[in-house]
XYZ file of C-alpha atoms in Angstrom:
97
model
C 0.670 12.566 3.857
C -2.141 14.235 1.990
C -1.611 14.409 -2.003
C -2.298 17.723 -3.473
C -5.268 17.508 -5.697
C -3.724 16.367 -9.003
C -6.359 15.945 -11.407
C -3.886 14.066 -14.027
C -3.154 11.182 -11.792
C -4.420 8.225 -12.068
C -6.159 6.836 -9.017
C -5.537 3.115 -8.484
C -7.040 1.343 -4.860
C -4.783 -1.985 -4.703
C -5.431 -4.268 -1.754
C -2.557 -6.574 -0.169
C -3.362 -9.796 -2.397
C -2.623 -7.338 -5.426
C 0.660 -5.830 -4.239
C 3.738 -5.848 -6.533
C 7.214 -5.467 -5.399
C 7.136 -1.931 -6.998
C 4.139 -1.027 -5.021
C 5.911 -2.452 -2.039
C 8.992 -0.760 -2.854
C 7.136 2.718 -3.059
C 5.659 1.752 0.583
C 8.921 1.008 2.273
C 10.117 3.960 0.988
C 7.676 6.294 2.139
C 7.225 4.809 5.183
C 10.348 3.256 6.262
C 9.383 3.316 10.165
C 5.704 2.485 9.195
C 2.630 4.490 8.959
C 0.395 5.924 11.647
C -3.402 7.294 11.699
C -2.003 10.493 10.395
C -1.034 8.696 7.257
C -4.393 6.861 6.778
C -6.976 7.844 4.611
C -10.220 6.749 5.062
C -13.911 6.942 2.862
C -16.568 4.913 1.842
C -16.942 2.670 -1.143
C -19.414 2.007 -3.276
C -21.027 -0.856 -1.060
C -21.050 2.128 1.253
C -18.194 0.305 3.533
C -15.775 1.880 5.061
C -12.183 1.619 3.342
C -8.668 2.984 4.963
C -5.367 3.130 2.882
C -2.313 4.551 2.775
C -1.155 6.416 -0.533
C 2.003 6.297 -2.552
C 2.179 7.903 -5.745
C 4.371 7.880 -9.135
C 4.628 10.466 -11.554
C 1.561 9.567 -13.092
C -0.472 7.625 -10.920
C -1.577 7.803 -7.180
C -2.235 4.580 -5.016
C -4.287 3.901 -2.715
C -3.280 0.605 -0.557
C -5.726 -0.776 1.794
C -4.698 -1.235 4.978
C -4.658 -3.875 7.011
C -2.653 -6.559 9.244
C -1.044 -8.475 6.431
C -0.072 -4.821 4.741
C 2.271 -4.344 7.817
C 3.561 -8.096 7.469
C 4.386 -7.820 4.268
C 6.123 -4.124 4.205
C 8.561 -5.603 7.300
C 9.216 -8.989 5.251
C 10.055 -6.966 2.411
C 12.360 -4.295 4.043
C 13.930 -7.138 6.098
C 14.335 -9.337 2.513
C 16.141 -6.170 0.673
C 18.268 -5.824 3.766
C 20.113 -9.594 3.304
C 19.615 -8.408 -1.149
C 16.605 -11.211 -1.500
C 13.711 -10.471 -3.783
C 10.462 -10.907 -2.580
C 7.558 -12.781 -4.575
C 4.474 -11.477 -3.788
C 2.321 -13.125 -6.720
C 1.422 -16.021 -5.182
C -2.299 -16.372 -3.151
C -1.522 -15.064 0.551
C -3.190 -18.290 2.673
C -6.413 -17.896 4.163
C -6.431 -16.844 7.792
């Protein structure tokens, strides 16, 4: 999904430690069967590294979630958890693989 240019959004990049259930929610809904390369975006930051996300916007801002392993973990926990009517807590430390 490619965002039209919107030059009043905000532009957030929020990695998986820094998720929110709203966030979350805003994934799961967009991509209820998961994303694919099609959905990834991909650039270089400012260390010059390469960075892929997936975006999900709001009416005022546009996010940009980096993707990785424990961003697929945590969207399947989460859609599994709202299933069974559970609330997920996402503010605590992920452990250290």
């Amino acid at each position: 999904m490619k965002t039209e240019r919107n030059a009043n959004l905000k532009r957030v990049i929020v990695d998986y430690k820094k998720l929110n259930n709203t966030i979350l929610d805003l994934l799961v809904n967009e991509y209820p069967d998961g994303y694919d390369d099609q959905n990834i975006i991909t650039f270089r930051n400012a260390q010059n590294e390469i960075v892929e996300c997936v975006e999900v916007k709001t009416e005022d801002t546009l996010y940009l979630v980096k993707v990785s392993k424990r961003l697929v973990s945590a969207m399947e926990s989460y859609e599994d958890e709202d299933d069974q009517g559970k609330e997920t807590d996402l503010s605590e430390e992920p452990e250290m693989e």
